[in-house]
Amino acid sequence: MKPYLKRAWAEVSLSQLGRNIEIIKNLNSQNTEIMAVVKADAYGHGDEHICKYLYNECEIKYFAVSNLDEAIAVRKYCPDSEIFILGYTPPEYAHEIAQYNIIQGVISTEYARKLAHNTPAPIRCHIKIDTGMGRIGLKHDTPELCADEIENIMKTEKLSVEGIYTHFAVADSDIPDNIAYTNKQEKFICDTYKILTERNIKFRHMHFMNSAGTCYRNNPASTLARVGIVMYGLHPDISLDIPKGIKPVMSVKAVISHVKTIRKGDCVSYGRTFTADHTMKIATVTVGYADGYSRLLSSKGEILVHGKRCKIIGRVCMDQLMIDVSDVDTQAGDIVTLIGKDGNDCITADELAGIYGTIGYEVVCGISKRVPRIYIK
Ligand SMILES: *Cc1c(COP(=O)(O)O)cnc(C)c1O
């Protein structure tokens, strides 16, 4: 393994990724293949290693990314894979989509024409339908009208339409009103697909499942399961359990640089938000908000030291933070766990997210470039 600076680092367990994939495969029917969502550097886990492992060890053939740069990177890691761009590619790059044999999401008739106008070779695509996410895609009152527009787009020269897809807004909720909403989204795309079939138009792919769809309402009609967050072992929404055996792939660690005793009246960190009211032992940890450990965790977060939770004292700085280690036997050089398991305790990205009002997705995506990713078995 390449040596790395033992300051703050992320450990990514590829074997856990493999176990998560096996569990997800077992949720899906024969008709559904996993499309691994590896956008945003594989949710902060590092797309090169994640893609190569999925492709070489887990037989994953479909990958989804957010943009052309990510797509070209995945093409390098997984030469014969199918790579799908979920979001927008500026039309002036259309020829590269074709050149790298990438599948582009097409979000409107206008966009289809612009793409076709900018490419010498045919572009493969799936057409996006906005069934209720309100973000991108064809938006219609009825599946019939939607099918009409799809038929029209299919007449565009140099555009090869291989599928249609949509995206759920609340598949990660068990509130009845939200379930009804997702049911309606699902019905809309299935009806559109059926109408097209009746008009003798058949696509290889029709897909709508994300992680939440895959876990909570798996439907064999979706030919692909666009799985992101659950593959990395985190919850689509913290209120719902994920399948047993699925565990986080990433841990984040740092070290203690300095241990000292402070007395009543001593202050800790910027802004003097913390003043000791008794004698305590304080440790400085080599991680800060520039590593993606949010400043919103100031005075709130906890860090595991030898399996024990230690509270953050005062403000998180750019590169360092301080914790209360009064009850732990520790010294400079000891490894601490910001995210992950230590002894019998575990702090998950989902738990951290809950403390400062975000989601686990943002926590793992936010672990910055400065933090080396170390791949372990
Ligand atoms: C990001 C994304 C996904 C994956 O979502 P998860 O909740 O991480 O599974 C699927 N589909 C689309 C269109 C996305 O943008």
Short mmCIF file of C-alpha atoms and ligand atoms in Angstrom, two decimals:
data_model
loop_
_atom_site.label_atom_id
_atom_site.label_comp_id
_atom_site.label_asym_id
_atom_site.label_seq_id
_atom_site.Cartn_x
_atom_site.Cartn_y
_atom_site.Cartn_z
CA MET A 1 0.00 0.00 0.00
CA LYS A 2 1.20 3.52 -0.79
CA PRO A 3 2.33 5.30 2.37
CA TYR A 4 0.08 8.07 3.52
CA LEU A 5 0.26 10.83 6.10
CA LYS A 6 -1.25 9.62 9.34
CA ARG A 7 -3.01 12.88 10.14
CA ALA A 8 -6.61 12.48 9.00
CA TRP A 9 -7.59 9.69 6.64
CA ALA A 10 -10.56 7.69 5.44
CA GLU A 11 -10.56 3.90 5.39
CA VAL A 12 -12.73 2.40 2.70
CA SER A 13 -13.60 -1.27 3.09
CA LEU A 14 -13.96 -2.86 -0.32
CA SER A 15 -15.05 -6.20 1.13
CA GLN A 16 -17.91 -4.43 2.94
CA LEU A 17 -18.85 -2.82 -0.36
CA GLY A 18 -18.92 -6.33 -1.84
CA ARG A 19 -21.15 -7.63 0.96
CA ASN A 20 -23.52 -4.68 0.54
CA ILE A 21 -23.73 -5.40 -3.19
CA GLU A 22 -24.54 -9.07 -2.57
CA ILE A 23 -27.42 -8.11 -0.27
CA ILE A 24 -28.75 -5.58 -2.78
CA LYS A 25 -28.52 -8.13 -5.60
CA ASN A 26 -30.69 -10.45 -3.54
CA LEU A 27 -33.38 -7.78 -3.20
CA ASN A 28 -33.68 -7.43 -6.95
CA SER A 29 -35.55 -9.71 -9.32
CA GLN A 30 -33.96 -11.44 -12.31
CA ASN A 31 -35.20 -8.58 -14.46
CA THR A 32 -33.32 -5.88 -12.55
CA GLU A 33 -29.61 -5.13 -12.76
CA ILE A 34 -27.73 -2.86 -10.42
CA MET A 35 -26.62 0.45 -11.87
CA ALA A 36 -23.99 1.58 -9.36
CA VAL A 37 -24.27 5.31 -8.75
CA VAL A 38 -20.68 6.56 -8.48
CA LYS A 39 -21.24 10.29 -8.95
CA ALA A 40 -19.35 12.79 -6.79
CA ASP A 41 -16.24 10.59 -6.58
CA ALA A 42 -18.39 7.63 -5.52
CA TYR A 43 -20.05 9.65 -2.75
CA GLY A 44 -16.62 10.65 -1.50
CA HIS A 45 -15.30 7.08 -1.38
CA GLY A 46 -13.03 7.49 -4.42
CA ASP A 47 -14.44 6.53 -7.81
CA GLU A 48 -11.35 4.78 -9.20
CA HIS A 49 -11.11 2.09 -6.52
CA ILE A 50 -14.86 1.78 -6.07
CA CYS A 51 -15.50 1.39 -9.81
CA LYS A 52 -12.67 -1.07 -10.36
CA TYR A 53 -13.81 -3.20 -7.44
CA LEU A 54 -17.45 -3.19 -8.53
CA TYR A 55 -16.50 -3.96 -12.12
CA ASN A 56 -13.81 -6.57 -11.51
CA GLU A 57 -14.99 -8.27 -8.32
CA CYS A 58 -18.78 -7.74 -8.21
CA GLU A 59 -19.67 -8.08 -11.90
CA ILE A 60 -21.34 -4.68 -11.99
CA LYS A 61 -21.76 -3.60 -15.60
CA TYR A 62 -23.81 -0.38 -15.27
CA PHE A 63 -22.52 2.83 -13.72
CA ALA A 64 -24.25 6.18 -13.24
CA VAL A 65 -22.50 9.53 -12.88
CA SER A 66 -23.53 13.17 -12.75
CA ASN A 67 -21.45 14.62 -15.54
CA LEU A 68 -19.17 14.04 -18.51
CA ASP A 69 -15.87 14.36 -16.61
CA GLU A 70 -16.97 11.63 -14.22
CA ALA A 71 -18.17 9.51 -17.14
CA ILE A 72 -14.83 9.73 -18.95
CA ALA A 73 -13.04 8.74 -15.74
CA VAL A 74 -15.27 5.68 -15.30
CA ARG A 75 -14.67 4.71 -18.93
CA LYS A 76 -10.97 4.51 -18.09
CA TYR A 77 -11.54 2.33 -15.00
CA CYS A 78 -14.18 0.06 -16.56
CA PRO A 79 -13.53 -0.20 -20.30
CA ASP A 80 -16.54 -2.30 -21.30
CA SER A 81 -19.11 -0.95 -18.87
CA GLU A 82 -22.28 0.95 -19.62
CA ILE A 83 -21.97 4.49 -18.29
CA PHE A 84 -24.97 6.68 -17.81
CA ILE A 85 -24.96 10.45 -17.21
CA LEU A 86 -27.94 11.22 -14.96
CA GLY A 87 -27.69 14.97 -15.31
CA TYR A 88 -26.93 17.68 -17.82
CA THR A 89 -24.07 17.71 -20.30
CA PRO A 90 -23.65 21.00 -22.18
CA PRO A 91 -24.60 20.21 -25.81
CA GLU A 92 -21.28 21.46 -27.15
CA TYR A 93 -19.73 18.32 -25.61
CA ALA A 94 -22.10 16.00 -27.46
CA HIS A 95 -19.37 14.55 -29.67
CA GLU A 96 -17.49 13.37 -26.56
CA ILE A 97 -20.57 11.57 -25.28
CA ALA A 98 -20.57 9.64 -28.55
CA GLN A 99 -16.80 9.20 -28.66
CA TYR A 100 -16.69 7.58 -25.21
CA ASN A 101 -19.81 5.49 -25.85
CA ILE A 102 -21.69 7.05 -22.96
CA ILE A 103 -25.44 7.04 -22.42
CA GLN A 104 -26.87 10.50 -21.82
CA GLY A 105 -30.05 11.34 -19.96
CA VAL A 106 -32.22 13.44 -22.26
CA ILE A 107 -34.37 15.95 -20.41
CA SER A 108 -36.37 17.71 -23.12
CA THR A 109 -37.07 17.83 -26.84
CA GLU A 110 -35.04 20.99 -27.12
CA TYR A 111 -32.08 19.33 -25.40
CA ALA A 112 -32.35 16.28 -27.69
CA ARG A 113 -32.13 18.54 -30.76
CA LYS A 114 -29.15 20.47 -29.41
CA LEU A 115 -27.28 17.25 -28.65
CA ALA A 116 -27.97 15.84 -32.08
CA HIS A 117 -26.93 19.11 -33.68
CA ASN A 118 -23.52 18.95 -31.99
CA THR A 119 -22.49 15.38 -32.73
CA PRO A 120 -21.22 13.71 -35.88
CA ALA A 121 -21.93 10.21 -34.49
CA PRO A 122 -25.11 8.84 -32.89
CA ILE A 123 -25.62 9.43 -29.19
CA ARG A 124 -27.14 6.76 -26.97
CA CYS A 125 -29.69 8.06 -24.50
CA HIS A 126 -32.46 7.38 -22.01
CA ILE A 127 -35.29 9.92 -21.82
CA LYS A 128 -36.03 11.38 -18.42
CA ILE A 129 -39.64 11.86 -17.34
CA ASP A 130 -40.46 14.25 -14.52
CA THR A 131 -43.20 12.34 -12.70
CA GLY A 132 -43.01 14.42 -9.55
CA MET A 133 -39.45 15.21 -8.57
CA GLY A 134 -39.76 18.64 -10.19
CA ARG A 135 -36.14 18.76 -11.29
CA ILE A 136 -35.52 17.69 -14.90
CA GLY A 137 -37.41 15.72 -17.54
CA LEU A 138 -40.49 15.69 -19.74
CA LYS A 139 -43.50 16.87 -17.80
CA HIS A 140 -47.01 15.96 -18.92
CA ASP A 141 -50.51 15.64 -17.49
CA THR A 142 -51.04 12.19 -18.96
CA PRO A 143 -48.85 9.22 -19.97
CA GLU A 144 -50.37 9.47 -23.48
CA LEU A 145 -49.01 12.98 -23.98
CA CYS A 146 -45.72 11.93 -22.51
CA ALA A 147 -45.53 8.99 -24.92
CA ASP A 148 -46.27 11.39 -27.78
CA GLU A 149 -43.29 13.57 -26.90
CA ILE A 150 -41.03 10.52 -26.51
CA GLU A 151 -42.10 9.33 -29.96
CA ASN A 152 -41.23 12.73 -31.32
CA ILE A 153 -37.81 12.78 -29.70
CA MET A 154 -37.17 9.35 -31.19
CA LYS A 155 -37.41 10.89 -34.64
CA THR A 156 -34.34 13.00 -33.91
CA GLU A 157 -31.51 11.95 -36.16
CA LYS A 158 -28.32 10.76 -34.48
CA LEU A 159 -30.15 9.98 -31.28
CA SER A 160 -30.52 6.37 -30.25
CA VAL A 161 -33.15 6.09 -27.49
CA GLU A 162 -32.55 2.98 -25.38
CA GLY A 163 -34.74 3.67 -22.40
CA ILE A 164 -36.86 5.92 -20.25
CA TYR A 165 -36.46 6.73 -16.57
CA THR A 166 -37.75 8.81 -13.73
CA HIS A 167 -36.63 9.73 -10.23
CA PHE A 168 -38.54 9.40 -6.95
CA ALA A 169 -38.83 12.31 -4.55
CA VAL A 170 -40.01 10.53 -1.39
CA ALA A 171 -39.40 6.80 -1.77
CA ASP A 172 -37.55 6.99 1.56
CA SER A 173 -40.69 7.80 3.53
CA ASP A 174 -43.35 5.54 5.02
CA ILE A 175 -45.87 8.34 5.55
CA PRO A 176 -49.04 7.24 3.70
CA ASP A 177 -49.31 10.47 1.72
CA ASN A 178 -45.72 10.06 0.52
CA ILE A 179 -46.26 6.39 -0.36
CA ALA A 180 -49.27 7.44 -2.44
CA TYR A 181 -47.12 10.08 -4.14
CA THR A 182 -44.44 7.54 -5.07
CA ASN A 183 -47.13 5.10 -6.24
CA LYS A 184 -48.35 7.80 -8.61
CA GLN A 185 -44.84 8.52 -9.90
CA GLU A 186 -44.26 4.82 -10.52
CA LYS A 187 -47.62 4.35 -12.22
CA PHE A 188 -46.98 7.29 -14.55
CA ILE A 189 -43.76 5.88 -15.97
CA CYS A 190 -45.11 2.33 -16.13
CA ASP A 191 -48.21 3.56 -17.98
CA THR A 192 -46.07 5.59 -20.37
CA TYR A 193 -43.94 2.52 -21.06
CA LYS A 194 -47.03 0.40 -21.65
CA ILE A 195 -48.50 2.90 -24.10
CA LEU A 196 -45.25 2.98 -26.03
CA THR A 197 -45.21 -0.82 -26.12
CA GLU A 198 -48.74 -0.81 -27.50
CA ARG A 199 -47.49 1.53 -30.21
CA ASN A 200 -44.80 -1.06 -30.95
CA ILE A 201 -42.03 0.94 -29.39
CA LYS A 202 -39.97 -1.15 -27.04
CA PHE A 203 -36.92 -0.10 -25.08
CA ARG A 204 -34.33 -2.23 -23.42
CA HIS A 205 -34.62 -0.13 -20.25
CA MET A 206 -37.25 1.48 -18.07
CA HIS A 207 -36.02 2.44 -14.62
CA PHE A 208 -37.11 4.30 -11.55
CA MET A 209 -35.61 2.62 -8.48
CA ASN A 210 -33.05 4.47 -6.38
CA SER A 211 -31.73 3.04 -3.07
CA ALA A 212 -35.00 3.69 -1.25
CA GLY A 213 -37.05 2.22 -4.11
CA THR A 214 -34.80 -0.84 -4.17
CA CYS A 215 -35.05 -1.43 -0.42
CA TYR A 216 -38.65 -0.50 0.35
CA ARG A 217 -40.65 -1.01 -2.82
CA ASN A 218 -38.61 -3.19 -5.12
CA ASN A 219 -40.40 -3.58 -8.43
CA PRO A 220 -39.24 -5.98 -11.17
CA ALA A 221 -40.61 -3.58 -13.79
CA SER A 222 -37.55 -1.39 -13.21
CA THR A 223 -34.84 -2.93 -15.39
CA LEU A 224 -32.14 -1.07 -13.47
CA ALA A 225 -31.77 -0.26 -9.79
CA ARG A 226 -29.83 3.01 -9.59
CA VAL A 227 -28.31 2.35 -6.23
CA GLY A 228 -26.13 4.89 -4.48
CA ILE A 229 -26.32 5.52 -0.76
CA VAL A 230 -27.26 2.01 0.37
CA MET A 231 -24.33 0.53 -1.54
CA TYR A 232 -22.09 2.71 0.64
CA GLY A 233 -23.91 1.38 3.70
CA LEU A 234 -25.85 4.50 4.68
CA HIS A 235 -29.57 5.19 5.06
CA PRO A 236 -31.66 6.95 2.39
CA ASP A 237 -33.51 8.31 5.40
CA ILE A 238 -32.48 7.75 8.97
CA SER A 239 -36.02 6.89 10.09
CA LEU A 240 -36.17 3.68 8.04
CA ASP A 241 -34.01 0.60 8.57
CA ILE A 242 -31.84 -0.69 5.76
CA PRO A 243 -31.55 -4.42 5.01
CA LYS A 244 -29.71 -6.43 7.63
CA GLY A 245 -26.00 -6.87 6.97
CA ILE A 246 -25.57 -3.64 5.04
CA LYS A 247 -22.91 -1.58 6.79
CA PRO A 248 -20.97 1.63 6.14
CA VAL A 249 -18.01 1.28 3.79
CA MET A 250 -16.11 4.36 4.97
CA SER A 251 -14.50 5.19 8.32
CA VAL A 252 -12.65 8.41 9.08
CA LYS A 253 -9.78 8.58 11.51
CA ALA A 254 -7.31 11.11 12.86
CA VAL A 255 -4.74 11.30 15.65
CA ILE A 256 -4.26 13.11 18.91
CA SER A 257 -1.48 15.66 18.62
CA HIS A 258 -1.46 17.12 22.10
CA VAL A 259 -2.91 16.34 25.54
CA LYS A 260 -3.05 18.86 28.38
CA THR A 261 -4.81 19.71 31.62
CA ILE A 262 -6.84 22.88 31.84
CA ARG A 263 -8.23 24.52 34.98
CA LYS A 264 -11.32 26.41 35.91
CA GLY A 265 -11.50 29.65 33.88
CA ASP A 266 -9.37 28.39 30.95
CA CYS A 267 -10.87 28.89 27.48
CA VAL A 268 -10.71 26.54 24.48
CA SER A 269 -10.72 27.48 20.78
CA TYR A 270 -11.87 30.47 18.70
CA GLY A 271 -14.52 32.76 20.06
CA ARG A 272 -14.04 31.57 23.67
CA THR A 273 -17.30 29.65 23.41
CA PHE A 274 -15.99 27.19 26.01
CA THR A 275 -14.67 28.06 29.45
CA ALA A 276 -13.76 25.26 31.87
CA ASP A 277 -15.59 25.26 35.20
CA HIS A 278 -13.38 22.55 36.65
CA THR A 279 -10.06 20.87 35.96
CA MET A 280 -10.20 18.71 32.86
CA LYS A 281 -8.01 16.90 30.36
CA ILE A 282 -8.22 18.17 26.80
CA ALA A 283 -6.86 16.53 23.65
CA THR A 284 -6.26 18.22 20.31
CA VAL A 285 -7.23 16.16 17.25
CA THR A 286 -5.71 16.60 13.78
CA VAL A 287 -8.86 17.20 11.82
CA GLY A 288 -10.98 20.26 11.05
CA TYR A 289 -13.64 21.67 8.80
CA ALA A 290 -11.21 21.83 5.85
CA ASP A 291 -11.21 18.02 6.03
CA GLY A 292 -14.99 18.02 5.79
CA TYR A 293 -15.60 17.61 9.50
CA SER A 294 -18.23 20.34 9.75
CA ARG A 295 -17.82 23.40 11.93
CA LEU A 296 -21.50 22.89 12.75
CA LEU A 297 -20.29 20.06 15.01
CA SER A 298 -18.62 22.61 17.32
CA SER A 299 -19.53 21.80 20.96
CA LYS A 300 -21.88 19.08 19.64
CA GLY A 301 -20.04 16.23 17.98
CA GLU A 302 -18.39 13.29 19.67
CA ILE A 303 -15.25 11.37 18.73
CA LEU A 304 -14.29 7.85 19.75
CA VAL A 305 -11.05 7.49 21.68
CA HIS A 306 -10.22 3.89 22.63
CA GLY A 307 -13.91 3.05 22.16
CA LYS A 308 -15.15 5.85 24.40
CA ARG A 309 -17.15 8.88 23.29
CA CYS A 310 -15.42 12.22 23.90
CA LYS A 311 -17.25 15.54 23.42
CA ILE A 312 -15.94 18.26 21.16
CA ILE A 313 -15.04 21.29 23.23
CA GLY A 314 -15.45 24.73 21.66
CA ARG A 315 -15.28 25.48 17.96
CA VAL A 316 -14.01 23.14 15.27
CA CYS A 317 -11.06 24.92 13.58
CA MET A 318 -9.93 24.57 9.97
CA ASP A 319 -7.37 21.83 10.67
CA GLN A 320 -7.79 20.90 14.34
CA LEU A 321 -10.33 20.48 17.08
CA MET A 322 -10.33 19.81 20.80
CA ILE A 323 -12.10 17.10 22.81
CA ASP A 324 -12.65 16.33 26.46
CA VAL A 325 -10.60 13.25 27.35
CA SER A 326 -10.92 13.58 31.13
CA ASP A 327 -12.26 10.02 31.38
CA VAL A 328 -9.93 8.31 28.89
CA ASP A 329 -6.37 7.18 29.15
CA THR A 330 -4.83 8.67 26.03
CA GLN A 331 -1.70 10.34 24.74
CA ALA A 332 -0.31 12.12 21.72
CA GLY A 333 -0.11 9.79 18.74
CA ASP A 334 -3.23 7.78 19.57
CA ILE A 335 -5.66 7.12 16.73
CA VAL A 336 -9.23 8.41 17.13
CA THR A 337 -12.36 7.61 15.15
CA LEU A 338 -14.56 10.38 13.75
CA ILE A 339 -16.73 8.06 11.69
CA GLY A 340 -16.77 4.32 12.17
CA LYS A 341 -16.44 1.62 14.77
CA ASP A 342 -14.03 1.66 17.69
CA GLY A 343 -14.35 -1.02 20.35
CA ASN A 344 -18.03 -1.61 21.03
CA ASP A 345 -19.18 1.80 19.90
CA CYS A 346 -19.75 3.26 16.45
CA ILE A 347 -20.40 6.75 15.12
CA THR A 348 -21.98 6.68 11.68
CA ALA A 349 -22.08 9.39 9.02
CA ASP A 350 -25.86 9.24 9.46
CA GLU A 351 -25.49 10.02 13.17
CA LEU A 352 -23.20 12.98 12.51
CA ALA A 353 -25.61 14.23 9.88
CA GLY A 354 -28.43 14.16 12.40
CA ILE A 355 -26.47 16.36 14.81
CA TYR A 356 -26.17 19.24 12.40
CA GLY A 357 -29.32 18.81 10.37
CA THR A 358 -28.16 17.19 7.17
CA ILE A 359 -28.06 13.70 5.64
CA GLY A 360 -25.34 11.05 5.57
CA TYR A 361 -24.94 11.70 1.82
CA GLU A 362 -23.61 15.20 2.51
CA VAL A 363 -21.26 14.00 5.25
CA VAL A 364 -19.46 11.41 3.09
CA CYS A 365 -19.46 13.59 -0.05
CA GLY A 366 -18.03 16.38 2.07
CA ILE A 367 -14.92 14.53 3.30
CA SER A 368 -12.45 16.70 1.44
CA LYS A 369 -9.72 15.94 -1.05
CA ARG A 370 -7.10 16.58 1.63
CA VAL A 371 -8.13 13.37 3.39
CA PRO A 372 -6.40 10.39 1.74
CA ARG A 373 -8.62 7.38 1.04
CA ILE A 374 -7.04 4.14 2.18
CA TYR A 375 -8.50 0.96 0.71
CA ILE A 376 -8.67 -1.99 3.02
CA LYS A 377 -10.10 -5.47 2.57
C1 LIG B 1 -28.17 10.26 -7.09
C2 LIG B 1 -29.22 9.60 -7.86
C3 LIG B 1 -29.56 8.26 -7.59
C4 LIG B 1 -29.02 7.49 -6.42
O1 LIG B 1 -29.73 7.85 -5.25
P1 LIG B 1 -29.51 7.06 -3.88
O2 LIG B 1 -30.54 7.61 -2.98
O3 LIG B 1 -28.13 7.43 -3.42
O4 LIG B 1 -29.65 5.64 -4.17
C5 LIG B 1 -30.46 7.64 -8.45
N1 LIG B 1 -31.02 8.31 -9.48
C6 LIG B 1 -30.74 9.61 -9.74
C7 LIG B 1 -31.41 10.28 -10.88
C8 LIG B 1 -29.85 10.31 -8.94
O5 LIG B 1 -29.59 11.59 -9.20
#
